[in-house]
CSV table of C-alpha atoms in Angstrom, one decimal:
chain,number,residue,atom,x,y,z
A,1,UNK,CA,15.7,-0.1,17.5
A,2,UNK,CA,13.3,2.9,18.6
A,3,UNK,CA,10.3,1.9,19.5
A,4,UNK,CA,8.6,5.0,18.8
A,5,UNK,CA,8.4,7.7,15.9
A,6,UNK,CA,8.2,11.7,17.5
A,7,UNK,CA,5.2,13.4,15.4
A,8,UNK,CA,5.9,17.2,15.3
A,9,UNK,CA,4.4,18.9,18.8
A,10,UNK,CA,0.4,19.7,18.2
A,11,UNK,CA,-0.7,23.0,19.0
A,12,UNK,CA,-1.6,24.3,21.9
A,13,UNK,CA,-4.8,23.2,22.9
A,14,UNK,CA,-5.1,21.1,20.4
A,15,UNK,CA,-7.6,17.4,21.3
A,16,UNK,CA,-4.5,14.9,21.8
A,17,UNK,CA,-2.3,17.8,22.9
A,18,UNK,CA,-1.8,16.0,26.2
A,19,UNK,CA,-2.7,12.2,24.6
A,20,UNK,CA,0.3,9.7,25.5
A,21,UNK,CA,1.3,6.0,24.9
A,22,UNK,CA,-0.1,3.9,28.1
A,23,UNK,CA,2.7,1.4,28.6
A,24,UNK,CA,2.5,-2.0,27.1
A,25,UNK,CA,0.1,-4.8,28.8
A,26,UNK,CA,2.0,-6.5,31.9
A,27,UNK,CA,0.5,-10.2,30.4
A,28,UNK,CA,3.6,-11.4,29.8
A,29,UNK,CA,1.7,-14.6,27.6
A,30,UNK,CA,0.1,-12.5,25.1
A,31,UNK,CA,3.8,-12.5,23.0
A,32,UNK,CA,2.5,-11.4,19.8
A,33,UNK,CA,1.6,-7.8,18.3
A,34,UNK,CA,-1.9,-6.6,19.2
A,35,UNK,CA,-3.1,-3.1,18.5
A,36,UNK,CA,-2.7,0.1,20.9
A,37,UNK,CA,-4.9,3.5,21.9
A,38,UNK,CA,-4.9,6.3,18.9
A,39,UNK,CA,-6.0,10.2,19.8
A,40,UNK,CA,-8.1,10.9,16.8
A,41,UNK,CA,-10.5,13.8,16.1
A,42,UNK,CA,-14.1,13.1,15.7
A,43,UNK,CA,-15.1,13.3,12.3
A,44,UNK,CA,-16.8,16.9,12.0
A,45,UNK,CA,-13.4,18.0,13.6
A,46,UNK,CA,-11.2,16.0,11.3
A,47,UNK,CA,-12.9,17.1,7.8
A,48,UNK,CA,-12.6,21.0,8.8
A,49,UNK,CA,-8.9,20.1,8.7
A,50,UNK,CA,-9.3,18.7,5.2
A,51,UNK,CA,-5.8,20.5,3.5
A,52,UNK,CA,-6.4,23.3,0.8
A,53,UNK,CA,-4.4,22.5,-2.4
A,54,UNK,CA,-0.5,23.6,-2.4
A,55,UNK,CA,-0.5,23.3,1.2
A,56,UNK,CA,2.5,20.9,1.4
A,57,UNK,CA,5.7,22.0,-1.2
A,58,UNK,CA,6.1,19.3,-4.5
A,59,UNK,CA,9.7,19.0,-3.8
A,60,UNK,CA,11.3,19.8,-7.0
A,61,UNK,CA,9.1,17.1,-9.1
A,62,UNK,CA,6.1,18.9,-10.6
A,63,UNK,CA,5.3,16.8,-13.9
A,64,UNK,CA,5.5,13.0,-14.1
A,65,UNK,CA,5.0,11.1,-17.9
A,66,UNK,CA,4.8,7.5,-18.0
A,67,UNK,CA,6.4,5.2,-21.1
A,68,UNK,CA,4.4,3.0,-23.4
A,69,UNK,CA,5.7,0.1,-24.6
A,70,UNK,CA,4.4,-1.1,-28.1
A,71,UNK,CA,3.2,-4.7,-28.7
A,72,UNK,CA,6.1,-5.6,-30.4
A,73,UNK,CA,8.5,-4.5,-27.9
A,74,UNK,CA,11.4,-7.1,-27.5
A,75,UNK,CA,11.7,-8.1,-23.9
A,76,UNK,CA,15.7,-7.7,-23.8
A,77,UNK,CA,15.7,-6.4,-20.0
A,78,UNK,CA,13.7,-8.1,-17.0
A,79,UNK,CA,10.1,-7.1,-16.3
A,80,UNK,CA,7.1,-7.8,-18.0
A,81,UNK,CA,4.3,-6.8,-20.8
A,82,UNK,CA,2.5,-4.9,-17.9
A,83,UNK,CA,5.1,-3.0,-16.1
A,84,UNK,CA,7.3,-2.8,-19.0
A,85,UNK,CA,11.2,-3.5,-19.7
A,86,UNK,CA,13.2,-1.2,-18.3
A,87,UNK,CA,17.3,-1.2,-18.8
A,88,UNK,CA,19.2,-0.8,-15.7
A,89,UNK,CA,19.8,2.6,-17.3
A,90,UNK,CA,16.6,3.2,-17.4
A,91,UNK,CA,16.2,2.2,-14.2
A,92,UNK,CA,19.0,4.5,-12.6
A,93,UNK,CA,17.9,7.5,-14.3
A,94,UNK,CA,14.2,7.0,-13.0
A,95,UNK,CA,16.4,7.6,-9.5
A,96,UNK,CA,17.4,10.9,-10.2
A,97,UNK,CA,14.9,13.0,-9.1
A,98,UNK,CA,14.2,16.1,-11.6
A,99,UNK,CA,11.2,18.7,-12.2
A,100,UNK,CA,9.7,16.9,-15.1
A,101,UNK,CA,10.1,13.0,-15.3
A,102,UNK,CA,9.4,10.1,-17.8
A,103,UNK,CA,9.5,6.9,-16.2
A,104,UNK,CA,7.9,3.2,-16.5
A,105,UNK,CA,4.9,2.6,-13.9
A,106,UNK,CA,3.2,0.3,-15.2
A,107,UNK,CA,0.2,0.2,-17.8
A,108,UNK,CA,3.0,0.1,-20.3
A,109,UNK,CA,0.5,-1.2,-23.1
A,110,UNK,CA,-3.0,0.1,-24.1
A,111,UNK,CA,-4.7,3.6,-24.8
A,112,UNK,CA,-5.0,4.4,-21.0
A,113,UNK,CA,-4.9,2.4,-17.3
A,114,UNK,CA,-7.4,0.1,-17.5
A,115,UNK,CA,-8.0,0.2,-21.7
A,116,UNK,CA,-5.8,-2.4,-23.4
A,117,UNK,CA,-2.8,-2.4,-20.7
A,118,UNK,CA,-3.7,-5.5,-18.8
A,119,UNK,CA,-5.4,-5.0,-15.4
A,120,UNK,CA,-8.1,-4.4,-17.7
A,121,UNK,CA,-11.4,-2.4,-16.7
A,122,UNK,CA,-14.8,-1.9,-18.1
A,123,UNK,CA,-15.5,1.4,-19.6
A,124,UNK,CA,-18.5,2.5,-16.8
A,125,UNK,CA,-16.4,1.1,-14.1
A,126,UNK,CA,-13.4,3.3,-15.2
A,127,UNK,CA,-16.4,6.3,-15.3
A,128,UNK,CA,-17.0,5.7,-11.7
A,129,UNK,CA,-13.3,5.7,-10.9
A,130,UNK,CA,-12.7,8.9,-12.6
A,131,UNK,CA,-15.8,10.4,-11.0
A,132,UNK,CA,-13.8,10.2,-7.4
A,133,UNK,CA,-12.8,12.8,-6.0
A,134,UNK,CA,-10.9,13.8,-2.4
A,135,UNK,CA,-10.5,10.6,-0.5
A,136,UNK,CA,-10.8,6.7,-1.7
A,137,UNK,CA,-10.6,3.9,0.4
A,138,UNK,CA,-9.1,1.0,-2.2
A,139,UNK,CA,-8.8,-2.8,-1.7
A,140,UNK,CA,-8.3,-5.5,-3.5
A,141,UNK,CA,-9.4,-9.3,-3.8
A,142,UNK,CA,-7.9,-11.9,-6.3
A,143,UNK,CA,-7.5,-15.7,-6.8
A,144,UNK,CA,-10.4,-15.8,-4.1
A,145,UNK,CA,-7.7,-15.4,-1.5
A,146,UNK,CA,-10.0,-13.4,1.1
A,147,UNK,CA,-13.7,-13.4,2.2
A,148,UNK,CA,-15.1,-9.5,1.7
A,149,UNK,CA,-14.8,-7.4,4.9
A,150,UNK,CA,-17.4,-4.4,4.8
A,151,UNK,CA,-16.3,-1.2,6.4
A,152,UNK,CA,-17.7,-0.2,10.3
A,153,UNK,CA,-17.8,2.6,12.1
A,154,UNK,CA,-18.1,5.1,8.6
A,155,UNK,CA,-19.7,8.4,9.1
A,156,UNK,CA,-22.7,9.5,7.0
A,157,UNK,CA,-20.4,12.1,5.9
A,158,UNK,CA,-18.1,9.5,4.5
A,159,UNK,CA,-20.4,7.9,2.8
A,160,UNK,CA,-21.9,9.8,1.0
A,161,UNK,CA,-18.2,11.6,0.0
A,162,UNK,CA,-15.6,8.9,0.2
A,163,UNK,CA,-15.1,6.4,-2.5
A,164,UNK,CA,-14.9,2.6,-1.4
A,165,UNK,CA,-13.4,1.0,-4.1
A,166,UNK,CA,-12.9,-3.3,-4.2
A,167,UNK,CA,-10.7,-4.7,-7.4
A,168,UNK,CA,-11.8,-8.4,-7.9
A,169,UNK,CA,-10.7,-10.8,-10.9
A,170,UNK,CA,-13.8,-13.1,-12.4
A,171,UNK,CA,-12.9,-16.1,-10.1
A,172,UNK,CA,-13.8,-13.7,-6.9
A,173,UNK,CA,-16.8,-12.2,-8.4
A,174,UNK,CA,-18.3,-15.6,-8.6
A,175,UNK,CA,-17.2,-16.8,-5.2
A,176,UNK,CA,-18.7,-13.3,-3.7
A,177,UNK,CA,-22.1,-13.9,-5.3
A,178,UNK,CA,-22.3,-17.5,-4.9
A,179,UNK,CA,-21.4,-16.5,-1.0
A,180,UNK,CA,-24.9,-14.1,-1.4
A,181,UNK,CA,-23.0,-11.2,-2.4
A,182,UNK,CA,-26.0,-9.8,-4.8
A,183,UNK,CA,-24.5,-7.1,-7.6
A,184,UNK,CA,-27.4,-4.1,-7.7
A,185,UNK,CA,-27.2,-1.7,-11.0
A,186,UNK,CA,-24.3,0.2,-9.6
A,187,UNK,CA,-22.3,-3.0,-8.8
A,188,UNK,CA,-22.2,-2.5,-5.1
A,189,UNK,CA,-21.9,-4.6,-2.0
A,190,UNK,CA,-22.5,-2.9,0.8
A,191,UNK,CA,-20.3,0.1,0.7
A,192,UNK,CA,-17.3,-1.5,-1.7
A,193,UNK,CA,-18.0,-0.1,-5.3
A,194,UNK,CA,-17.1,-3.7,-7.0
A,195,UNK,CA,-14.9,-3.4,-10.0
A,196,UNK,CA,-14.1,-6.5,-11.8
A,197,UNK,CA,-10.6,-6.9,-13.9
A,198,UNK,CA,-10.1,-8.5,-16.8
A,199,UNK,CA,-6.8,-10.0,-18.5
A,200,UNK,CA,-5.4,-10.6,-15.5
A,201,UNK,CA,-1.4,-9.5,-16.0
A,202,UNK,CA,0.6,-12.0,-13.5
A,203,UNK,CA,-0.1,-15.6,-12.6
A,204,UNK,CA,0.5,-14.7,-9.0
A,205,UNK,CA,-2.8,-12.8,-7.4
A,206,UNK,CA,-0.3,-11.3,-4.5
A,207,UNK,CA,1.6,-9.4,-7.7
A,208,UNK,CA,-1.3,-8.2,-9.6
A,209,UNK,CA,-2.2,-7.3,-6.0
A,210,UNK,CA,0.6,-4.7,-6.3
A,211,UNK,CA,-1.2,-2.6,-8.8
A,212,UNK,CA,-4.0,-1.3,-6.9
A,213,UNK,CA,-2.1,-0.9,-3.8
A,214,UNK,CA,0.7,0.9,-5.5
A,215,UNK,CA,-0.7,2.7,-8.7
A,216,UNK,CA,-3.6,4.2,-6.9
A,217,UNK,CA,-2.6,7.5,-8.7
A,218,UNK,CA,-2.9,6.0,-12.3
A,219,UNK,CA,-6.4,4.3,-11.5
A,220,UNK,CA,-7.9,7.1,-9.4
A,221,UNK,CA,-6.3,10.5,-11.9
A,222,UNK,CA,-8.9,13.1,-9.9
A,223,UNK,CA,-8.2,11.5,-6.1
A,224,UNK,CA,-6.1,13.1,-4.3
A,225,UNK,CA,-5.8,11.3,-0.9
A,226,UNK,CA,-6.1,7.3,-0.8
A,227,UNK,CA,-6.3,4.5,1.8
A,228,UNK,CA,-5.3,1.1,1.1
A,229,UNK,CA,-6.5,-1.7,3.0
A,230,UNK,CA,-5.4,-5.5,2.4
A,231,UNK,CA,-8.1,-7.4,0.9
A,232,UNK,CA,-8.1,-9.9,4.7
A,233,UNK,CA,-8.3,-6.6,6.9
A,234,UNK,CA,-11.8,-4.9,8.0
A,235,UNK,CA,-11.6,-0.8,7.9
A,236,UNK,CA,-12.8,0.1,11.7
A,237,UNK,CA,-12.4,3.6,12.0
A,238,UNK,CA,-13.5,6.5,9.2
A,239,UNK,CA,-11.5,7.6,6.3
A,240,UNK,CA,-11.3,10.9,7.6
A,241,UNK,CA,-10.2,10.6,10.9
A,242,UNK,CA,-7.0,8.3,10.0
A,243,UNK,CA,-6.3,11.6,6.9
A,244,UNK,CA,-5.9,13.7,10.0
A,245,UNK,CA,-4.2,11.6,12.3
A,246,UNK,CA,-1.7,10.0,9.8
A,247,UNK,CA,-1.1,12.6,7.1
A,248,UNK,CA,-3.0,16.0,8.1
A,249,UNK,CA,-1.6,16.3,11.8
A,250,UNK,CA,1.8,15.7,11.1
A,251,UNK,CA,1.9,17.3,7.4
A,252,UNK,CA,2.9,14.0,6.1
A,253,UNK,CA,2.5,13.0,2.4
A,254,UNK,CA,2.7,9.4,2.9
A,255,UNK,CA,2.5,7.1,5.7
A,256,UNK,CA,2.6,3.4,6.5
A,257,UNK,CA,3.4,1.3,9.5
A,258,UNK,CA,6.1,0.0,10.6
A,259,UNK,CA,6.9,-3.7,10.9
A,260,UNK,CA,5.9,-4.9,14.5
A,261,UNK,CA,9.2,-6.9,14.7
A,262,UNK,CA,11.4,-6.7,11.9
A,263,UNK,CA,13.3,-3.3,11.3
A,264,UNK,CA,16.4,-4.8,8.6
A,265,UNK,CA,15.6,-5.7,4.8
A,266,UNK,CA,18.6,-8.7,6.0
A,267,UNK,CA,16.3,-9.6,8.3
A,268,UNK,CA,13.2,-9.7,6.0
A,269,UNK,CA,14.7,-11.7,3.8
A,270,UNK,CA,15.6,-14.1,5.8
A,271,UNK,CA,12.0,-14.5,7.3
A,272,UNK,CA,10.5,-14.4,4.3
A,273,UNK,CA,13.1,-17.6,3.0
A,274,UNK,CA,12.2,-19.7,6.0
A,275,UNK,CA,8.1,-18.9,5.7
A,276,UNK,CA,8.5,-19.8,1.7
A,277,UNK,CA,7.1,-17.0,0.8
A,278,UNK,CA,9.0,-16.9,-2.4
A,279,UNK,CA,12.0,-18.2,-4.4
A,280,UNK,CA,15.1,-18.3,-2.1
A,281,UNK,CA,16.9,-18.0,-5.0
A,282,UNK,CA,15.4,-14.8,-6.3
A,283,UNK,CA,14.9,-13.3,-2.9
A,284,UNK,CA,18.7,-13.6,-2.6
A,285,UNK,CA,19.2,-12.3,-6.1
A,286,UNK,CA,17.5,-8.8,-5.2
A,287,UNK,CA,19.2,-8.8,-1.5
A,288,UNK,CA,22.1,-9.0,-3.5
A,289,UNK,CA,21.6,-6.8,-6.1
A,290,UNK,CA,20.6,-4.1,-3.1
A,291,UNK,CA,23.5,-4.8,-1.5
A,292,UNK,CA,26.1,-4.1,-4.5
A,293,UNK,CA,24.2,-0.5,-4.6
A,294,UNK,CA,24.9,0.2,-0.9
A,295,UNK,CA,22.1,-1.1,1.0
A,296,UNK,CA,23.4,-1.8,4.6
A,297,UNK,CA,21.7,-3.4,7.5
A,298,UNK,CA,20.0,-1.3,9.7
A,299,UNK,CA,21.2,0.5,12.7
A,300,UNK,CA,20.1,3.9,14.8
A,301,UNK,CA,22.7,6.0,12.4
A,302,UNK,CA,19.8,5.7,10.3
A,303,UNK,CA,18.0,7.9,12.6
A,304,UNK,CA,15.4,9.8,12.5
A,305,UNK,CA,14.1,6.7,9.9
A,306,UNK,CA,13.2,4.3,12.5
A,307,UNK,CA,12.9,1.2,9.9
A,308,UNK,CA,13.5,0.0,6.9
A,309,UNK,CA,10.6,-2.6,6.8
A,310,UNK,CA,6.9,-1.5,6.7
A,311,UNK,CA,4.4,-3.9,7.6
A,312,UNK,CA,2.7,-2.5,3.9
A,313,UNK,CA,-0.7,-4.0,4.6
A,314,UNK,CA,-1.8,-0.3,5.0
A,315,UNK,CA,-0.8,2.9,3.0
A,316,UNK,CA,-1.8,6.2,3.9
A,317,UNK,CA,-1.4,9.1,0.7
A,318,UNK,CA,-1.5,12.0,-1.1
A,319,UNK,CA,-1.1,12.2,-4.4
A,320,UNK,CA,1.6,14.4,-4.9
A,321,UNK,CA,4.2,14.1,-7.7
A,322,UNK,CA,6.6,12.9,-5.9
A,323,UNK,CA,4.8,10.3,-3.3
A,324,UNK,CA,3.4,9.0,-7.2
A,325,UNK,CA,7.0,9.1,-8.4
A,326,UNK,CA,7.5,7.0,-5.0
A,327,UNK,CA,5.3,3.8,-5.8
A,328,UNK,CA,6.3,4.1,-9.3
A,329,UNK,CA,9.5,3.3,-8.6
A,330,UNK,CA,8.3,0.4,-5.5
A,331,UNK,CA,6.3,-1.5,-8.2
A,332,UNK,CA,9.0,-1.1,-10.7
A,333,UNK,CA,11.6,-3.0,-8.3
A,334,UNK,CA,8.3,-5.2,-7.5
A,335,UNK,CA,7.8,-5.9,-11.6
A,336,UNK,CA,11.7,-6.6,-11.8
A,337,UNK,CA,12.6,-8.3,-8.6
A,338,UNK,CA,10.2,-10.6,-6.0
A,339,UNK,CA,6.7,-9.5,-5.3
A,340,UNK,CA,8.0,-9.0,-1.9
A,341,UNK,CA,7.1,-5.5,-2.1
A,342,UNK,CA,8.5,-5.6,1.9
A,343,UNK,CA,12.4,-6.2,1.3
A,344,UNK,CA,12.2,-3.0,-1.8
A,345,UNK,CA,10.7,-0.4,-0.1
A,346,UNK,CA,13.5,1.0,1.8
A,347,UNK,CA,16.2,1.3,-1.1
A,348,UNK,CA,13.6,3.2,-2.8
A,349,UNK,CA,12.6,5.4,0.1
A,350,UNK,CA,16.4,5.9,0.8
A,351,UNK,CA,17.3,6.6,-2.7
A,352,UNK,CA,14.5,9.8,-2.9
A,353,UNK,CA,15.1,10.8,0.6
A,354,UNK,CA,18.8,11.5,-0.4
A,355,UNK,CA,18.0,14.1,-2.6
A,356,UNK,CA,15.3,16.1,-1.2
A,357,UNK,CA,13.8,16.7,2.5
A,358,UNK,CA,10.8,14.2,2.7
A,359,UNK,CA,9.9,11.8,5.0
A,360,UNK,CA,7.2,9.2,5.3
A,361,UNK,CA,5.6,9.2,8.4
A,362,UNK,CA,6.3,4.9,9.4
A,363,UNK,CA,4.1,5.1,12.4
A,364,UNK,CA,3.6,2.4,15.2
A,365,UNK,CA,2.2,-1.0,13.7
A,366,UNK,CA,-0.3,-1.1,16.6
A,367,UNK,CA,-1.3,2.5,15.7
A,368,UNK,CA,-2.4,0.2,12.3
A,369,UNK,CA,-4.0,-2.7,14.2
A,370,UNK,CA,-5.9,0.2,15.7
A,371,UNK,CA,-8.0,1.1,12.7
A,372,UNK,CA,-7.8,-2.1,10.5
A,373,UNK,CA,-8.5,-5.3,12.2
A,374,UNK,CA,-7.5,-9.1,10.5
A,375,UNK,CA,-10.4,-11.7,10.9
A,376,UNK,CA,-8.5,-14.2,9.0
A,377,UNK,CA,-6.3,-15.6,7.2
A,378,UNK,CA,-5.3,-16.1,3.6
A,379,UNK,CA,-6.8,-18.7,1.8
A,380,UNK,CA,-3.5,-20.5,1.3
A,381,UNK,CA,-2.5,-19.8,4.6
A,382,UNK,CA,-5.5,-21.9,5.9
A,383,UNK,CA,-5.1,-24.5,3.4
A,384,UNK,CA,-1.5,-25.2,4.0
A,385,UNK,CA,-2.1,-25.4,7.5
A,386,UNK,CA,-5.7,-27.5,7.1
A,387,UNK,CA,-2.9,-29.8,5.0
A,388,UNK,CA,-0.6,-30.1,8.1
A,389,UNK,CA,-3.2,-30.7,10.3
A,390,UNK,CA,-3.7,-34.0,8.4
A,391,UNK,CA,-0.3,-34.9,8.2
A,392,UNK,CA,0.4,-38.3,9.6
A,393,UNK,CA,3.1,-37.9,12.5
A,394,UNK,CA,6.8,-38.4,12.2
A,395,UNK,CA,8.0,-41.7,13.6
């Protein structure tokens, strides 16, 4: 596969004009990824290139609507009471990309996100949310999977103008403040703004993960750019200075890295059936389903898409009718399918990228370890392997 992705050429005289790729360590024992150099601005350089409105074309969708389900609704198709129950013909005509749309994505029940929908929010918490403006940062912790990592290296610009947001269910909340996490009157720790959800929609905390990550645009209506940043992953570098690098630079609407290794949904799959990371059964079900509507393994025809596998840990955004038509239609296939969010992305991409000129900008996955650094694992990660440690061994 490539190993790199070509950014447009910068202009002349431009900072990183003449920044390039130093070649990969020689240490031949260090096998696994680890992050690389990125040219970014300094921060009073990177705001002043802050985009005016209407600076990037819609590409033919101006107007999204999104259904409501009512109470009653029979569930006669797969899905569930928060993402709704779309038919398969609802589902293909969500694919055809038109200047006005009306299409599940999420929220299905309830006045408004957050009101009576699931994923439920208090009223002054949804005040604060609709107060943000510009750029938020947005993470999420639930089912006390992850410790809270606090944001370094933020400008005082940043902090006083970009909104840190952390979604947390009521088991979290208690494990942050037992773990000296204090809540002052505006619910903060440190820099996160701490929301807490109620009526928590799936059993599984990686799938209700999916909402923040994905629906940014519903929970955040007056944002227009967003970062999201795994609950395990510590923010390292400011909100401003990854907009420019990522998005601004290359006049990209919507960036994510890469997977390090893995470049075929085939080949996703199949990892993610040997790590048990889901149902094989259902993880074949949705392979197969891809398959019957043309999804083929991956080669360099493909090109310039230089995978078909994010490592999704990080997404960089606008909000743009068409990059929220986007993750509307990734959670949908998430709501339907596995929460595997890894092995629907491309069919999705592919699908929109067929009918109108947009790309997402699926940058280096060491360009991501650059600015967001892991200091752990998940909690079941740690368990299960606290569990094998213990393990008597075979005779």
């Amino acid at each position: 596969p490539p190993t790199s992705f070509l950014d447009p050429p910068l202009p002349h005289g431009h900072p990183c004009e003449s920044f390039t790729m130093p070649p990969p360590p020689a240490d031949k024992k260090r096998t696994g990824p680890r992050p690389c150099p990125v040219c970014y601005l300094p921060v009073e350089e990177a705001k002043k290139l802050y985009p005016p409105s209407g600076v990037f074309p819609s590409l033919i969708v101006q107007n999204l609507t999104y259904v409501r389900e009512d109470a009653s609704t029979a569930a006669t198709s797969p899905g569930s009471a928060f993402g709704g129950h779309p038919t398969l013909e609802d589902r293909k005509r969500s694919h055809k990309i038109e200047e006005s749309m009306h299409l599940y994505c999420g929220f299905a029940r309830g006045i408004k996100p957050g009101v009576g929908s699931g994923f439920d929010i208090d009223e002054f918490d949804l005040y604060d949310m609709e107060k943000c403006h510009g750029i938020v940062v947005i993470s999420a912790i639930f089912g006390n999977y992850d410790p809270l990592q606090q944001p370094k290296h933020i400008s005082e610009h940043s902090k006083k103008n970009v909104c840190f947001f952390m979604f947390v269910d009521e088991e979290t909340q208690a494990a942050i403040i037992k773990r000296g996490g204090s809540y002052s009157r505006t619910k903060k720790v440190g820099l996160w703004r701490v929301v807490t959800v109620h009526n928590i929609p799936y059993l599984d905390p990686r799938r209700t993960g999916k909402i923040p990550k994905l629906l940014s645009h519903r929970l955040f209506p007056n944002a227009r750019f967003s970062l999201w940043i795994d609950g395990k992953l510590e923010l390292v570098v400011d909100p401003y200075q990854i907009m420019e690098r990522f998005l601004w630079r290359t006049h990209d609407t919507f960036a994510i890295s890469k997977h390090y290794k893995r470049f075929d949904v085939f080949t996703e799959a199949e990892a993610n059936k040997l790590a048990r990371k889901y149902n094989n059964a259902s993880i074949d079900a949705q392979v197969n389903f891809y398959r019957k509507e043309g999804l083929v393994p991956y080669t360099t025809a493909k090109l310039p898409i230089v995978s078909d596998v994010p490592e999704g840990c990080v997404i960089v955004r606008e909000h743009t009718p068409l990059t929220n038509l986007f993750t509307c239609l990734w959670f949908n296939e998430v709501d339907r399918f596995t929460s595997r969010d890894q092995i629907s992305f491309g069919i999705v991409r592919d699908k929109i990228m067929a009918q109108v000129p947009w790309r997402i900008n699926m940058f280096l996955d060491c360009q991501r370890r650059n600015f967001v650094v892991q200091q752990g694992y998940h909690r079941d990660v740690i368990e299960q392997r606290r569990a094998s440690s213990r393990r008597p061994p075979a005779p």
